[in-house]
Coordinates of C-alpha atoms (C1' of nucleotides) in Angstrom, one line a residue:
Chain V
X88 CA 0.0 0.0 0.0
X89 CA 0.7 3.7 -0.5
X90 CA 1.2 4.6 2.7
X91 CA 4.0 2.0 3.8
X92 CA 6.0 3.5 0.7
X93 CA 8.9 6.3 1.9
X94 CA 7.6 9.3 -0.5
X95 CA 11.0 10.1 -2.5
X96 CA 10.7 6.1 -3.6
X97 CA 7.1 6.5 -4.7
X98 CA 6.6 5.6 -8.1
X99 CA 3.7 8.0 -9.7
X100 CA 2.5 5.2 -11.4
X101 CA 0.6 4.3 -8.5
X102 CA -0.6 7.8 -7.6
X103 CA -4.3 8.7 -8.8
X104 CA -4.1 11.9 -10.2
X105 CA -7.3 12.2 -8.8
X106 CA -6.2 12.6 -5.7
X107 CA -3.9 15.4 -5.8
X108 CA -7.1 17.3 -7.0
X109 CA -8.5 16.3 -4.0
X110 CA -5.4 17.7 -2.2
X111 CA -5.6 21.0 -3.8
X112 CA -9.4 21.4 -3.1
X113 CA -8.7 20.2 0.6
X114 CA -5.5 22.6 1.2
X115 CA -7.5 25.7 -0.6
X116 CA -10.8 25.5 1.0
X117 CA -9.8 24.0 4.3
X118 CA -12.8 22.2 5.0
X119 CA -13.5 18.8 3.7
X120 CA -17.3 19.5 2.8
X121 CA -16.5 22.4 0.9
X122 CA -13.5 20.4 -0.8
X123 CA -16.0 18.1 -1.6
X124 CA -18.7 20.3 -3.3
X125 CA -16.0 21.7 -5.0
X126 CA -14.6 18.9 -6.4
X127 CA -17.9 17.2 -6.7
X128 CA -17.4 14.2 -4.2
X129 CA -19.8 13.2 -1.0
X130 CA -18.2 14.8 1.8
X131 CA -17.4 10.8 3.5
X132 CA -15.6 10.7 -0.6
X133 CA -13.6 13.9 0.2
X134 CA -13.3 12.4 3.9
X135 CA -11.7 9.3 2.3
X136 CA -9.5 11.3 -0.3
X137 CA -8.1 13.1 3.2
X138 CA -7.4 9.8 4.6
X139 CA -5.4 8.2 1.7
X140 CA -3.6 11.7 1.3
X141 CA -2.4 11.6 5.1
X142 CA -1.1 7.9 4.7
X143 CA 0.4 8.8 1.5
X144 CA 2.4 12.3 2.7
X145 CA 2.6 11.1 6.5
X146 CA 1.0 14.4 7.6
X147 CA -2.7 15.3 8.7
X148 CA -2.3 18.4 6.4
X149 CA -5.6 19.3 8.2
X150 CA -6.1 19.7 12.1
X151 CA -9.8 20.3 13.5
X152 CA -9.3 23.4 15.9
X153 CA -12.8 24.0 17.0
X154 CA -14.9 24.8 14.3
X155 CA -12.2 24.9 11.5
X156 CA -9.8 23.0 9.8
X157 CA -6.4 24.9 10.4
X158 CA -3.2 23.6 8.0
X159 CA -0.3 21.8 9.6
X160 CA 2.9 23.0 8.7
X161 CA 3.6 20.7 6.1
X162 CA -0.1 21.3 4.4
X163 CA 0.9 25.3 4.8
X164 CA 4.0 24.2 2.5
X165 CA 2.1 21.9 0.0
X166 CA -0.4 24.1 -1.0
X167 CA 1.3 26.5 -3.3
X168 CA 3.9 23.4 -4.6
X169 CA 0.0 21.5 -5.6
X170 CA -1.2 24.4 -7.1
X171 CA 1.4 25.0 -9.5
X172 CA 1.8 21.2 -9.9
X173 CA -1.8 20.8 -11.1
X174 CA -1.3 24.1 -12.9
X175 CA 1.3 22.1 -14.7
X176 CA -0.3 19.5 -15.8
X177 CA -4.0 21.5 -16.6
X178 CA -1.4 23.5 -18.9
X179 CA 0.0 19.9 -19.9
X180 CA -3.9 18.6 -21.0
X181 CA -5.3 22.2 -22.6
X182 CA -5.2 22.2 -26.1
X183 CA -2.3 24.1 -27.6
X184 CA -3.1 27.7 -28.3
X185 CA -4.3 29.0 -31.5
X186 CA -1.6 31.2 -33.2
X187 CA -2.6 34.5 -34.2
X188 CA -0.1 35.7 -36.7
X189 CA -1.7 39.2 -36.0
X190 CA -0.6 39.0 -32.8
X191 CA 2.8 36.8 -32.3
X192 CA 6.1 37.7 -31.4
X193 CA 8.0 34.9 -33.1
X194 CA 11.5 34.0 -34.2
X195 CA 11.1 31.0 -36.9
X196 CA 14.8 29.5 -37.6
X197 CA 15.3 28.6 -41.5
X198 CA 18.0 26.2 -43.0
X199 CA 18.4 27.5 -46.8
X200 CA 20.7 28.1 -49.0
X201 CA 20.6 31.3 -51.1
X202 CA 18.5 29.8 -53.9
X203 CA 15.8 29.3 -51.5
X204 CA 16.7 32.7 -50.0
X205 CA 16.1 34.5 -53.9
X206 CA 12.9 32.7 -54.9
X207 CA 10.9 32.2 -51.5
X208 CA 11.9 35.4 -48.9
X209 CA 10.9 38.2 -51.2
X210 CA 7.1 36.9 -51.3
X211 CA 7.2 35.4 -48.3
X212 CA 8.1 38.7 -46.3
X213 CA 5.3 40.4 -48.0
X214 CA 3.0 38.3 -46.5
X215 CA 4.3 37.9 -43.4
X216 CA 4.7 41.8 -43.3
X217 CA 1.0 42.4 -43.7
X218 CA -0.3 39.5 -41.5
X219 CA 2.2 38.6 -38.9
X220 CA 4.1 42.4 -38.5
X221 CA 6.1 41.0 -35.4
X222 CA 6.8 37.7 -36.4
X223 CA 11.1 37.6 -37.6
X224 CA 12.9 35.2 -40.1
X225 CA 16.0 34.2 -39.2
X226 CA 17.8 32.1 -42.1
X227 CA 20.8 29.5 -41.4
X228 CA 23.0 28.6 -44.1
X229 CA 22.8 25.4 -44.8
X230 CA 25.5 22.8 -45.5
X231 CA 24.0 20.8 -48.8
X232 CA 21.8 21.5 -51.4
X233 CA 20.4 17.9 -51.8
X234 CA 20.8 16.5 -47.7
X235 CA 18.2 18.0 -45.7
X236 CA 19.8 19.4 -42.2
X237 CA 18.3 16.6 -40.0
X238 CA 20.1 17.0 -36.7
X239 CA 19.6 20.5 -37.2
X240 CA 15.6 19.7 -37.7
X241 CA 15.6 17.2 -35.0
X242 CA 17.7 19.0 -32.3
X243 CA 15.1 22.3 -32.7
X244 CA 17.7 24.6 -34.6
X245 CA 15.8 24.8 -37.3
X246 CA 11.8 25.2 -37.7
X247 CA 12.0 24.4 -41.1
X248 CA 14.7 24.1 -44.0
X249 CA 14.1 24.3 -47.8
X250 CA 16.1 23.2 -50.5
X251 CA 16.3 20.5 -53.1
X252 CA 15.5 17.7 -51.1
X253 CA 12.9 15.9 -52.7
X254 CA 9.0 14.5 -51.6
X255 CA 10.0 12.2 -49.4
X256 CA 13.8 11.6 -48.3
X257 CA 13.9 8.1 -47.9
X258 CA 16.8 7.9 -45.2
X259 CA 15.4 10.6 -43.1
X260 CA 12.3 9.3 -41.9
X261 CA 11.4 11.6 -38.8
X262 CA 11.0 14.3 -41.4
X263 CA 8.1 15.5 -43.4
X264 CA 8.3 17.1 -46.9
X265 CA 5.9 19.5 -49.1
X266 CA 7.2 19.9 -52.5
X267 CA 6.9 23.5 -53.7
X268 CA 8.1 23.4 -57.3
X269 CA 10.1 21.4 -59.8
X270 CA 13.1 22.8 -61.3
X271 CA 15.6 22.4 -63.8
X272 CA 18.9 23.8 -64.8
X273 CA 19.2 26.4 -67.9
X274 CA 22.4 27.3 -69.6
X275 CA 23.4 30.9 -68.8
X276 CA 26.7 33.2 -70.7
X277 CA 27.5 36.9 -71.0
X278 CA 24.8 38.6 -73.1
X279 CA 27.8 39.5 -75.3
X280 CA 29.3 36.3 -75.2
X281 CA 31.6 36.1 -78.5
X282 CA 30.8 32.7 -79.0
X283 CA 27.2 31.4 -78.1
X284 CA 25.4 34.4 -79.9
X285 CA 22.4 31.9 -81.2
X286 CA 19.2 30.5 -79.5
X287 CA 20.0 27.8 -78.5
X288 CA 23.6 26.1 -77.8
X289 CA 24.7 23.0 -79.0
X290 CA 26.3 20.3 -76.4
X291 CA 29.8 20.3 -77.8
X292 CA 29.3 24.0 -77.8
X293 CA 28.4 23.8 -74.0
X294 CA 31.1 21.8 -73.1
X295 CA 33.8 23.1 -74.8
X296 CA 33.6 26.3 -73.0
X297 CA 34.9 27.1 -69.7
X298 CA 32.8 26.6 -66.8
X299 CA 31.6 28.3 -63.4
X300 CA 29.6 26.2 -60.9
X301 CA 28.6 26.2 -57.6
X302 CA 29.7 24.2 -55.1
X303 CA 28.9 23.5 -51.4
X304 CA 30.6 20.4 -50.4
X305 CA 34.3 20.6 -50.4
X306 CA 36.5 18.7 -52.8
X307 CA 35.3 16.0 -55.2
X308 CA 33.4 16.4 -58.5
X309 CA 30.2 18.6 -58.9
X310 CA 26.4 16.8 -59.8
X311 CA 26.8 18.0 -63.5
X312 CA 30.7 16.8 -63.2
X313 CA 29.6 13.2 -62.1
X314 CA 27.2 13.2 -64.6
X315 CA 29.2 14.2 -67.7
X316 CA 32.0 11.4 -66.1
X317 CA 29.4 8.7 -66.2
X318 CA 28.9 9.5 -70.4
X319 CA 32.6 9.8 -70.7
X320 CA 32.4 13.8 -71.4
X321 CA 34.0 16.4 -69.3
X322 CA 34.2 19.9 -68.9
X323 CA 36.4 22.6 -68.0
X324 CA 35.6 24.0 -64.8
X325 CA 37.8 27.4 -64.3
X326 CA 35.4 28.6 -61.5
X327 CA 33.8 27.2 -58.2
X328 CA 31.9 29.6 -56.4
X329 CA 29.9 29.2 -52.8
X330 CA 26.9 30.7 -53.4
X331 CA 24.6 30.6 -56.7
X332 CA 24.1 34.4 -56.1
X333 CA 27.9 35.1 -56.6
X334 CA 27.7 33.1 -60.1
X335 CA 25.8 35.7 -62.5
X336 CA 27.8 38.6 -62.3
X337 CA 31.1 36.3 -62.9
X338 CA 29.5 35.1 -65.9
X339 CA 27.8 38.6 -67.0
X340 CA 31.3 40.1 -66.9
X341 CA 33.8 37.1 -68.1
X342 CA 33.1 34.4 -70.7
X343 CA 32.3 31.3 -68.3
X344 CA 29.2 29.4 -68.9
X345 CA 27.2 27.8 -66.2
X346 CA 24.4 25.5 -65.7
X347 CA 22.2 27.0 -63.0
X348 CA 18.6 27.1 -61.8
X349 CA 15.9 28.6 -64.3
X350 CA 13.8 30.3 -61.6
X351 CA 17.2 31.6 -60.2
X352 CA 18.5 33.2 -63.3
X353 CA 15.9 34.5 -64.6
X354 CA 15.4 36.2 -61.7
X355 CA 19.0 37.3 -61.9
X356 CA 18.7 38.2 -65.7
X357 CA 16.7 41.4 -65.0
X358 CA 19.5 43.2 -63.8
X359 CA 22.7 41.4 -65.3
X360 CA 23.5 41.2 -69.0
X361 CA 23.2 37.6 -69.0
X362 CA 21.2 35.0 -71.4
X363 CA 20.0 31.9 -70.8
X364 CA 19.6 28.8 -73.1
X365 CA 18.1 25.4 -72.7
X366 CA 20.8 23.4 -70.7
X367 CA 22.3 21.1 -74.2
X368 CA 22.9 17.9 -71.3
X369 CA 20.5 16.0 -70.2
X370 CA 20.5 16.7 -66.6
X371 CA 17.8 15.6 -64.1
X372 CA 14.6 17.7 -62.6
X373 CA 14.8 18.6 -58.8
X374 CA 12.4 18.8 -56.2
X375 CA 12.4 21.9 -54.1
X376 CA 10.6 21.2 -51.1
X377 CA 10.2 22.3 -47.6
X378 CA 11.2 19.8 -45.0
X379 CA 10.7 20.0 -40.6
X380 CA 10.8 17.1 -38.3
X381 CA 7.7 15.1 -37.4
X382 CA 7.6 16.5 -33.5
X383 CA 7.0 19.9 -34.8
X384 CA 4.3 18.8 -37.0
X385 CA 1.5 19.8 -34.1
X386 CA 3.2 23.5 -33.8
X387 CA 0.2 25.9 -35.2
X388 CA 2.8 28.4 -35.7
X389 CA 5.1 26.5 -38.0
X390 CA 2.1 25.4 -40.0
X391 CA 1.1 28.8 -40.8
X392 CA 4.4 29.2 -41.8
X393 CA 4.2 26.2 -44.2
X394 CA 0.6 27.5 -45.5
X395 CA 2.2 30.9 -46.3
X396 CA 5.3 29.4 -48.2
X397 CA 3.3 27.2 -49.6
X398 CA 0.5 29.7 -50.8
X399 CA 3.5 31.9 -52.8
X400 CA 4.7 28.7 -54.4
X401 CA 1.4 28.1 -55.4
X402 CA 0.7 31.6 -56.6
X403 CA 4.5 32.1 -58.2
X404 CA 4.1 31.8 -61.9
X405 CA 5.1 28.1 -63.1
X406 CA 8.6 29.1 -65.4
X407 CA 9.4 25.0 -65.6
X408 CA 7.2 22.9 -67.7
X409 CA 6.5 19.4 -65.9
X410 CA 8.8 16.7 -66.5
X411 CA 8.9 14.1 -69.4
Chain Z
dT82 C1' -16.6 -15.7 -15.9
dC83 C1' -15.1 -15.1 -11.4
dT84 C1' -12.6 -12.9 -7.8
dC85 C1' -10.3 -9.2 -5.8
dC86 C1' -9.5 -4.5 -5.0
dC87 C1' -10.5 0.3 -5.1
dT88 C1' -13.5 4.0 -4.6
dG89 C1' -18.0 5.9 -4.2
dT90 C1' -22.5 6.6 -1.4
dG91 C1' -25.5 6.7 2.5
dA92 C1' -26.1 6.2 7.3
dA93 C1' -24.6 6.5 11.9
dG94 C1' -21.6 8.1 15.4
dC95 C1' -18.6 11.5 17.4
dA96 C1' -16.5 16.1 18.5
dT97 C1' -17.0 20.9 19.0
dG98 C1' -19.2 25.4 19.5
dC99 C1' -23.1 28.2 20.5
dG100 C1' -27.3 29.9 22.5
dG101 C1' -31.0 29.5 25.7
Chain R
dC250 C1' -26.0 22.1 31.5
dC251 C1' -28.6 20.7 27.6
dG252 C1' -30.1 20.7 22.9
dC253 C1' -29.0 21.8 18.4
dA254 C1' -26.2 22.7 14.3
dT255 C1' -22.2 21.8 11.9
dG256 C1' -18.6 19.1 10.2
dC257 C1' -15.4 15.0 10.2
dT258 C1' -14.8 10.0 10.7
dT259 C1' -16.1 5.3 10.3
dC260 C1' -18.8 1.5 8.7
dA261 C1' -21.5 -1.3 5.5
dC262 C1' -22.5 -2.0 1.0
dA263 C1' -22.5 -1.4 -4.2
dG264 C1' -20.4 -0.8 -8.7
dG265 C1' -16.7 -1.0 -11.9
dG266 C1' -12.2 -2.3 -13.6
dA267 C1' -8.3 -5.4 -13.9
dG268 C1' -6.3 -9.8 -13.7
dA269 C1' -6.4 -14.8 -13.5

DNA sequence: TCTCCCTGTGAAGCATGCGG
DNA sequence: CCGCATGCTTCACAGGGAGA
């Protein structure tokens, strides 16, 4: 029984949670009759509750003095450690608030690279500037461009992390993905490029010029690079840069060619003298997705987040025709 | 399905204070 | 001092859930 177990080796398995209520209503009203029409018992219930409470604390908690019920000392020191405790776990059983994006002061941590950073802030922060005006973005670099940041997601780093990772990463199965839009990779030169000058570029064309491409990992050969190996071709590659954004105003002022992102460069291509031809390779799609962990998938917040990302992507004018 | 245990209810008993 | 009111405890019993 309860009470012939020494309370620091209780184990709360045993405890009815029921009873604590009982404690709180006890130690708050000090009388067991009003405890009990608080709580809803028969007073002999409450009565009972009071008993099994004194075995199981080894205190009377409550002392008839006359007409009242007076708290011992160690009922004086209870009653605010019950309260809070049952505070605790009324907090631990409410539903989880609503998020108002009127209203919230939020920080939301992103994992993105600087493609993700081009094509998805601008819109995003419009929104997010009329509906949610104290709500901040805070965007982490992120280490690849294919590898979602899973230790990142999982250890609550990031909130969320976009890049080109796919529907459904196979090996990462605590996270959840939302595809936002296929893309593929164009072929971009100077605008005044002396020697692609047509509409199109032919492959040997492509490949016999020199290259710029970006590159995250360190060492080893690019994507395109492994690709081209596996078809016995090559190409020149005078250029790795870090960031895509670095990339069109090399090739607007040199005469490097570079296979890059569609949506990128023709974002880019308003405001560099650059030109962009269908990519002469056969190179494969990519998903770019949104990605956050599986324990986060409950947090309202985050899922407005998702909604509004995901309402741009919708809305953003499809530049990529579907796959073949 | 049966048994045991826990917890609830109702009834009775007991303790205490108050007023006549 | 006695009767009454109030409130707590105890007892008997019933119902429900868990385990064999």
């Amino acid at each position: 029984m309860l009470d012939m177990i020494p309370i620091h080796q209780m184990n709360l398995s045993s405890i009815d949670l029921n009873l604590l209520v009982a404690l709180e209503a006890l130690l708050e009203e000090r009388s067991v009759t009003r405890a009990a029409r608080r709580v809803g018992l028969s007073q002999p219930a409450m009565s009972n509750a009071l008993g099994r409470l004194r075995a199981l604390l080894d205190d009377p908690l409550l002392q008839r003095r006359g007409t009242r019920m007076e708290l011992t000392e160690e009922g004086t020191r209870l009653t605010p450690l019950t309260v809070a405790a049952l505070a605790g776990v009324r907090r631990l059983l409410a539903p989880p608030p609503a998020f108002d994006p009127a209203s919230a002061t939020r920080e939301f941590a992103i994992g993105l690279n600087d493609y993700a950073e081009a094509l998805v802030l601008p819109g995003l922060l419009e929104n997010i500037a009329q509906a949610a005006p104290r709500v901040v973005l805070r965007g982490y670099r992120v280490e690849s461009l294919f590898l979602p940041p899973e230790a990142d997601l999982e250890e609550g780093r990031f909130d969320l992390a976009l890049g080109f990772y796919g529907a459904a990463p196979a090996p990462h199965r605590a996270l959840l993905s939302e595809v936002l839009w296929r893309e593929r990779n164009v072929c971009v030169a100077a605008a005044s490029h002396p020697r692609l000058r047509g509409r199109s570029v032919t492959r040997e064309a492509f490949l016999a010029e020199r290259h710029a491409a970006v590159f995250y990992r360190r060492g080893g050969p690019g994507l395109m690079d492994s690709i081209l190996a596996g078809r016995g071709q090559t190409r020149q590659v005078a250029c790795y840069t870090t960031h895509f954004a670095s990339i069109f105003p090399v090739i607007a002022q040199t005469e490097l060619v570079a296979a890059v992102p569609e949506r990128l460069a023709r974002i880019h291509a308003r405001c560099q003298p650059i030109r962009l031809r269908a990519l002469p390779v056969s190179f494969p799609e990519f998903e770019f997705a949104m990605v956050w962990h599986q324990r986060r998938h409950g947090d309202l917040g985050l899922a407005w987040l998702r909604s509004q990302i995901l309402e741009r992507a919708r809305s953003a004018p499809a530049t990529v025709p579907a796959s073949k």
